[in-house]
Amino acid sequence: MPAQVISGKILSKEMREKMANEVLEYQSKGYRLPHLVVILVGDNPASKSYVSGKEKACMEIGIKSTIIRLEESTTEEEVLALVNKINLDDDIDGLLVQLPLPKHISEDKVINTISIDKDVDGFHPLNVAKLHLGEECLKPCTPKGIITMLKSANIEISGKEAVVVGRSNIVGKPVAQLLLDNNATVTICHSRTKDLKEVCRRADILVAAIGKPRFITSDMIKEGAVVIDVGVNRLENGKLCGDVCYDDMLDIASYITPVPGGVGPMTITTLLENTLEIYKAKVIK
Ligand code: GUN
């Protein structure tokens, strides 16, 4: 049987409709709108495009979004002062500083300055610590979205062998933690892993977050595996492709996520979910 496609696009649409209705309901009860602020420094084209996507998604479901676009030459002090000001603004629920930042601004310092209660990305060290301690916290969007996708397809995680390829702080490490929280047996692979193919072939659930186009080939996958492709790679012809050889997997995998239309839309949907979660905890009595 060919692999079933887990569409992040369709799932996102359903989740966003539900969230839009929730926002309408709160509005009709007289509550203010949820509010997300995004800070974008400089003019990195990929970042600009991601930020526009986030703005559009907020608009779609009735979340107020404010995009603060700052010049490349903005100083670290100016960014930190802005973050501090937003932290104190009770009418702002979520704050996201788009990465990467220009070289003269310390990403660590900026992330450390964001209030942990407004940290919709779940990047603040205290939220990271809470995630790894199993405490309630804001969870990073891509990993959380992946778990939502697996659950939406009724894929059993408990007791399964999960292999994560990639060890970034944004995806690899947190998704491994969330899979572990769901009782998977988790292996994290990276560029120094020996016998990568053999390790990947053990996976019941494989998460590819390497950032190399079509890196995961069909001989690296076990028959019936669930394949989650986090990669967003732009090819020379301008097309997007994932970290997985998608077409070759269709006869081997049991489930697969497409690129585009898979994990990407779910990352943004989870950002909306996190913003709403903060809003509800703060505003709804
Ligand atoms: N740049 C690439 N991905 C992300 C993300 O998830 N959050 C932020 N803030 N910046 C990013």
GROMACS .gro file of C-alpha atoms and ligand atoms in nm:
model
  296
    1MET     CA    1   0.000   0.000   0.000
    2PRO     CA    2   0.141   0.343  -0.084
    3ALA     CA    3   0.233   0.567   0.204
    4GLN     CA    4  -0.042   0.784   0.348
    5VAL     CA    5   0.039   1.151   0.325
    6ILE     CA    6   0.001   1.351   0.646
    7SER     CA    7  -0.096   1.691   0.512
    8GLY     CA    8   0.011   1.977   0.735
    9LYS     CA    9  -0.187   2.202   0.509
   10ILE     CA   10  -0.519   2.025   0.568
   11LEU     CA   11  -0.458   1.977   0.941
   12SER     CA   12  -0.356   2.342   0.972
   13LYS     CA   13  -0.674   2.452   0.799
   14GLU     CA   14  -0.886   2.253   1.045
   15MET     CA   15  -0.694   2.379   1.347
   16ARG     CA   16  -0.697   2.739   1.226
   17GLU     CA   17  -1.073   2.729   1.168
   18LYS     CA   18  -1.121   2.606   1.523
   19MET     CA   19  -0.892   2.876   1.661
   20ALA     CA   20  -1.063   3.147   1.453
   21ASN     CA   21  -1.397   3.045   1.607
   22GLU     CA   22  -1.247   3.056   1.955
   23VAL     CA   23  -1.111   3.407   1.894
   24LEU     CA   24  -1.453   3.520   1.768
   25GLU     CA   25  -1.616   3.376   2.076
   26TYR     CA   26  -1.383   3.561   2.313
   27GLN     CA   27  -1.432   3.878   2.113
   28SER     CA   28  -1.809   3.845   2.137
   29LYS     CA   29  -1.773   3.815   2.515
   30GLY     CA   30  -1.594   4.149   2.522
   31TYR     CA   31  -1.236   4.032   2.562
   32ARG     CA   32  -0.957   4.208   2.374
   33LEU     CA   33  -0.792   4.031   2.078
   34PRO     CA   34  -0.490   3.806   2.126
   35HIS     CA   35  -0.178   3.996   2.020
   36LEU     CA   36   0.150   3.867   1.878
   37VAL     CA   37   0.451   4.092   1.817
   38VAL     CA   38   0.724   3.987   1.576
   39ILE     CA   39   1.057   4.170   1.558
   40LEU     CA   40   1.247   4.144   1.231
   41VAL     CA   41   1.592   4.301   1.209
   42GLY     CA   42   1.751   4.355   0.869
   43ASP     CA   43   1.637   4.225   0.533
   44ASN     CA   44   1.722   3.858   0.510
   45PRO     CA   45   1.485   3.747   0.230
   46ALA     CA   46   1.397   3.410   0.390
   47SER     CA   47   1.322   3.581   0.723
   48LYS     CA   48   1.106   3.842   0.551
   49SER     CA   49   0.907   3.569   0.383
   50TYR     CA   50   0.864   3.369   0.707
   51VAL     CA   51   0.749   3.680   0.891
   52SER     CA   52   0.493   3.762   0.620
   53GLY     CA   53   0.362   3.406   0.650
   54LYS     CA   54   0.321   3.449   1.024
   55GLU     CA   55   0.146   3.785   0.980
   56LYS     CA   56  -0.095   3.638   0.724
   57ALA     CA   57  -0.175   3.341   0.949
   58CYS     CA   58  -0.251   3.570   1.244
   59MET     CA   59  -0.481   3.780   1.027
   60GLU     CA   60  -0.659   3.469   0.903
   61ILE     CA   61  -0.771   3.367   1.252
   62GLY     CA   62  -0.822   3.711   1.406
   63ILE     CA   63  -0.506   3.735   1.614
   64LYS     CA   64  -0.372   4.090   1.613
   65SER     CA   65  -0.014   4.096   1.488
   66THR     CA   66   0.237   4.377   1.500
   67ILE     CA   67   0.547   4.335   1.288
   68ILE     CA   68   0.831   4.561   1.399
   69ARG     CA   69   1.077   4.590   1.110
   70LEU     CA   70   1.414   4.732   1.214
   71GLU     CA   71   1.713   4.839   1.005
   72GLU     CA   72   2.011   4.603   0.977
   73SER     CA   73   2.213   4.873   1.158
   74THR     CA   74   1.993   4.862   1.473
   75THR     CA   75   2.213   4.817   1.780
   76GLU     CA   76   2.190   4.533   2.028
   77GLU     CA   77   2.098   4.784   2.301
   78GLU     CA   78   1.807   4.911   2.093
   79VAL     CA   79   1.673   4.560   2.034
   80LEU     CA   80   1.710   4.469   2.402
   81ALA     CA   81   1.534   4.791   2.506
   82LEU     CA   82   1.247   4.712   2.270
   83VAL     CA   83   1.216   4.356   2.402
   84ASN     CA   84   1.209   4.489   2.760
   85LYS     CA   85   0.936   4.737   2.669
   86ILE     CA   86   0.723   4.465   2.506
   87ASN     CA   87   0.776   4.238   2.808
   88LEU     CA   88   0.607   4.500   3.024
   89ASP     CA   89   0.312   4.556   2.789
   90ASP     CA   90   0.015   4.367   2.929
   91ASP     CA   91  -0.175   4.393   2.602
   92ILE     CA   92   0.086   4.185   2.418
   93ASP     CA   93   0.062   3.809   2.461
   94GLY     CA   94   0.341   3.667   2.247
   95LEU     CA   95   0.679   3.797   2.131
   96LEU     CA   96   0.895   3.640   1.864
   97VAL     CA   97   1.229   3.772   1.743
   98GLN     CA   98   1.295   3.632   1.398
   99LEU     CA   99   1.631   3.456   1.368
  100PRO     CA  100   1.898   3.487   1.244
  101LEU     CA  101   1.987   3.829   1.379
  102PRO     CA  102   2.262   4.043   1.225
  103LYS     CA  103   2.608   3.938   1.348
  104HIS     CA  104   2.656   4.238   1.578
  105ILE     CA  105   2.351   4.136   1.788
  106SER     CA  106   2.381   3.845   2.030
  107GLU     CA  107   2.093   3.603   1.971
  108ASP     CA  108   2.154   3.451   2.313
  109LYS     CA  109   2.123   3.788   2.486
  110VAL     CA  110   1.804   3.872   2.298
  111ILE     CA  111   1.640   3.535   2.364
  112ASN     CA  112   1.743   3.554   2.729
  113THR     CA  113   1.570   3.892   2.756
  114ILE     CA  114   1.230   3.776   2.622
  115SER     CA  115   0.983   3.719   2.906
  116ILE     CA  116   0.940   3.342   2.948
  117ASP     CA  117   0.565   3.400   2.960
  118LYS     CA  118   0.564   3.566   2.615
  119ASP     CA  119   0.816   3.330   2.456
  120VAL     CA  120   0.595   3.180   2.181
  121ASP     CA  121   0.900   3.014   2.023
  122GLY     CA  122   0.989   2.831   2.344
  123PHE     CA  123   1.353   2.934   2.291
  124HIS     CA  124   1.424   3.097   2.629
  125PRO     CA  125   1.668   2.883   2.833
  126LEU     CA  126   1.415   2.854   3.116
  127ASN     CA  127   1.151   2.719   2.879
  128VAL     CA  128   1.411   2.481   2.732
  129ALA     CA  129   1.499   2.365   3.084
  130LYS     CA  130   1.133   2.315   3.173
  131LEU     CA  131   1.079   2.116   2.854
  132HIS     CA  132   1.361   1.882   2.945
  133LEU     CA  133   1.240   1.852   3.305
  134GLY     CA  134   0.892   1.765   3.186
  135GLU     CA  135   0.741   2.078   3.342
  136GLU     CA  136   0.462   2.277   3.186
  137CYS     CA  137   0.608   2.534   2.946
  138LEU     CA  138   0.583   2.698   2.607
  139LYS     CA  139   0.709   2.440   2.358
  140PRO     CA  140   0.897   2.517   2.035
  141CYS     CA  141   0.662   2.528   1.739
  142THR     CA  142   0.813   2.284   1.490
  143PRO     CA  143   0.863   1.996   1.737
  144LYS     CA  144   0.521   2.050   1.895
  145GLY     CA  145   0.362   2.063   1.549
  146ILE     CA  146   0.526   1.732   1.456
  147ILE     CA  147   0.374   1.560   1.760
  148THR     CA  148   0.035   1.711   1.670
  149MET     CA  149   0.069   1.566   1.319
  150LEU     CA  150   0.159   1.218   1.446
  151LYS     CA  151  -0.134   1.222   1.688
  152SER     CA  152  -0.375   1.351   1.425
  153ALA     CA  153  -0.290   1.048   1.210
  154ASN     CA  154  -0.341   0.820   1.515
  155ILE     CA  155   0.018   0.703   1.496
  156GLU     CA  156   0.122   0.521   1.811
  157ILE     CA  157   0.442   0.674   1.950
  158SER     CA  158   0.468   0.478   2.275
  159GLY     CA  159   0.722   0.196   2.260
  160LYS     CA  160   0.832   0.287   1.907
  161GLU     CA  161   1.189   0.337   1.786
  162ALA     CA  162   1.221   0.701   1.688
  163VAL     CA  163   1.530   0.827   1.507
  164VAL     CA  164   1.589   1.201   1.477
  165VAL     CA  165   1.847   1.306   1.220
  166GLY     CA  166   1.979   1.650   1.318
  167ARG     CA  167   2.061   1.792   1.661
  168SER     CA  168   1.966   2.159   1.637
  169ASN     CA  169   1.831   2.345   1.937
  170ILE     CA  170   1.524   2.448   1.735
  171VAL     CA  171   1.419   2.106   1.604
  172GLY     CA  172   1.641   1.800   1.667
  173LYS     CA  173   1.690   1.821   2.042
  174PRO     CA  174   1.338   1.936   2.139
  175VAL     CA  175   1.159   1.691   1.906
  176ALA     CA  176   1.367   1.410   2.057
  177GLN     CA  177   1.253   1.522   2.402
  178LEU     CA  178   0.887   1.534   2.300
  179LEU     CA  179   0.908   1.188   2.142
  180LEU     CA  180   1.067   1.063   2.463
  181ASP     CA  181   0.787   1.225   2.665
  182ASN     CA  182   0.551   1.019   2.451
  183ASN     CA  183   0.742   0.703   2.549
  184ALA     CA  184   0.933   0.644   2.226
  185THR     CA  185   1.285   0.500   2.237
  186VAL     CA  186   1.480   0.786   2.085
  187THR     CA  187   1.811   0.806   1.900
  188ILE     CA  188   1.956   1.135   1.781
  189CYS     CA  189   2.189   1.116   1.479
  190HIS     CA  190   2.421   1.381   1.339
  191SER     CA  191   2.712   1.435   1.102
  192ARG     CA  192   2.947   1.218   1.313
  193THR     CA  193   2.709   0.925   1.351
  194LYS     CA  194   2.863   0.599   1.234
  195ASP     CA  195   2.649   0.373   1.016
  196LEU     CA  196   2.382   0.639   0.979
  197LYS     CA  197   2.197   0.423   0.730
  198GLU     CA  198   2.177   0.130   0.970
  199VAL     CA  199   2.059   0.350   1.257
  200CYS     CA  200   1.792   0.508   1.037
  201ARG     CA  201   1.676   0.166   0.923
  202ARG     CA  202   1.584   0.085   1.284
  203ALA     CA  203   1.335   0.369   1.293
  204ASP     CA  204   0.961   0.316   1.323
  205ILE     CA  205   0.941   0.696   1.319
  206LEU     CA  206   1.212   0.891   1.139
  207VAL     CA  207   1.240   1.269   1.173
  208ALA     CA  208   1.466   1.427   0.912
  209ALA     CA  209   1.593   1.771   1.022
  210ILE     CA  210   1.929   1.796   0.853
  211GLY     CA  211   1.888   2.083   0.611
  212LYS     CA  212   2.028   1.896   0.311
  213PRO     CA  213   1.806   1.837   0.009
  214ARG     CA  214   1.699   1.472  -0.037
  215PHE     CA  215   1.961   1.348   0.210
  216ILE     CA  216   1.746   1.059   0.334
  217THR     CA  217   1.723   0.798   0.059
  218SER     CA  218   1.488   0.502   0.036
  219ASP     CA  219   1.758   0.252   0.140
  220MET     CA  220   1.774   0.430   0.479
  221ILE     CA  221   1.412   0.354   0.564
  222LYS     CA  222   1.252   0.043   0.709
  223GLU     CA  223   0.940  -0.090   0.540
  224GLY     CA  224   0.636   0.070   0.705
  225ALA     CA  225   0.825   0.352   0.876
  226VAL     CA  226   0.666   0.690   0.945
  227VAL     CA  227   0.875   0.961   0.779
  228ILE     CA  228   0.858   1.322   0.899
  229ASP     CA  229   1.042   1.567   0.676
  230VAL     CA  230   1.138   1.896   0.842
  231GLY     CA  231   1.366   2.013   0.560
  232VAL     CA  232   1.292   2.327   0.363
  233ASN     CA  233   1.555   2.349   0.090
  234ARG     CA  234   1.536   2.577  -0.210
  235LEU     CA  235   1.666   2.410  -0.527
  236GLU     CA  236   1.838   2.593  -0.812
  237ASN     CA  237   1.515   2.585  -1.012
  238GLY     CA  238   1.347   2.777  -0.729
  239LYS     CA  239   1.140   2.480  -0.611
  240LEU     CA  240   1.122   2.371  -0.249
  241CYS     CA  241   1.227   2.024  -0.147
  242GLY     CA  242   1.268   1.841   0.181
  243ASP     CA  243   1.550   1.642   0.340
  244VAL     CA  244   1.387   1.321   0.218
  245CYS     CA  245   1.367   1.165  -0.132
  246TYR     CA  246   0.989   1.190  -0.119
  247ASP     CA  247   0.888   1.001  -0.435
  248ASP     CA  248   1.113   0.706  -0.355
  249MET     CA  249   0.959   0.671  -0.008
  250LEU     CA  250   0.602   0.633  -0.121
  251ASP     CA  251   0.630   0.257  -0.173
  252ILE     CA  252   0.819   0.196   0.152
  253ALA     CA  253   0.691   0.428   0.423
  254SER     CA  254   0.351   0.388   0.591
  255TYR     CA  255   0.311   0.764   0.644
  256ILE     CA  256   0.503   1.059   0.508
  257THR     CA  257   0.485   1.437   0.532
  258PRO     CA  258   0.523   1.636   0.208
  259VAL     CA  259   0.737   1.944   0.142
  260PRO     CA  260   0.585   2.193   0.093
  261GLY     CA  261   0.256   2.145   0.277
  262GLY     CA  262   0.379   1.930   0.565
  263VAL     CA  263   0.566   2.040   0.874
  264GLY     CA  264   0.601   2.402   0.751
  265PRO     CA  265   0.236   2.506   0.784
  266MET     CA  266   0.215   2.321   1.115
  267THR     CA  267   0.499   2.529   1.257
  268ILE     CA  268   0.298   2.845   1.193
  269THR     CA  269  -0.024   2.685   1.318
  270THR     CA  270   0.154   2.592   1.641
  271LEU     CA  271   0.277   2.950   1.675
  272LEU     CA  272  -0.089   3.058   1.663
  273GLU     CA  273  -0.173   2.786   1.914
  274ASN     CA  274   0.100   2.903   2.154
  275THR     CA  275  -0.013   3.265   2.122
  276LEU     CA  276  -0.370   3.165   2.199
  277GLU     CA  277  -0.256   2.950   2.492
  278ILE     CA  278  -0.078   3.247   2.652
  279TYR     CA  279  -0.374   3.476   2.582
  280LYS     CA  280  -0.627   3.238   2.734
  281ALA     CA  281  -0.420   3.184   3.049
  282LYS     CA  282  -0.381   3.558   3.093
  283VAL     CA  283  -0.702   3.718   2.973
  284ILE     CA  284  -0.986   3.468   3.002
  285LYS     CA  285  -1.124   3.458   3.353
  286GUN     N1  286   1.419   3.134   1.209
  286GUN     C1  287   1.401   3.013   1.154
  286GUN     N2  288   1.309   2.943   1.223
  286GUN     C2  289   1.269   3.021   1.325
  286GUN     C3  290   1.176   3.005   1.430
  286GUN     O1  291   1.111   2.902   1.447
  286GUN     N3  292   1.163   3.110   1.515
  286GUN     C4  293   1.236   3.224   1.501
  286GUN     N4  294   1.218   3.320   1.591
  286GUN     N5  295   1.323   3.242   1.405
  286GUN     C5  296   1.340   3.142   1.317
   0.00000   0.00000   0.00000
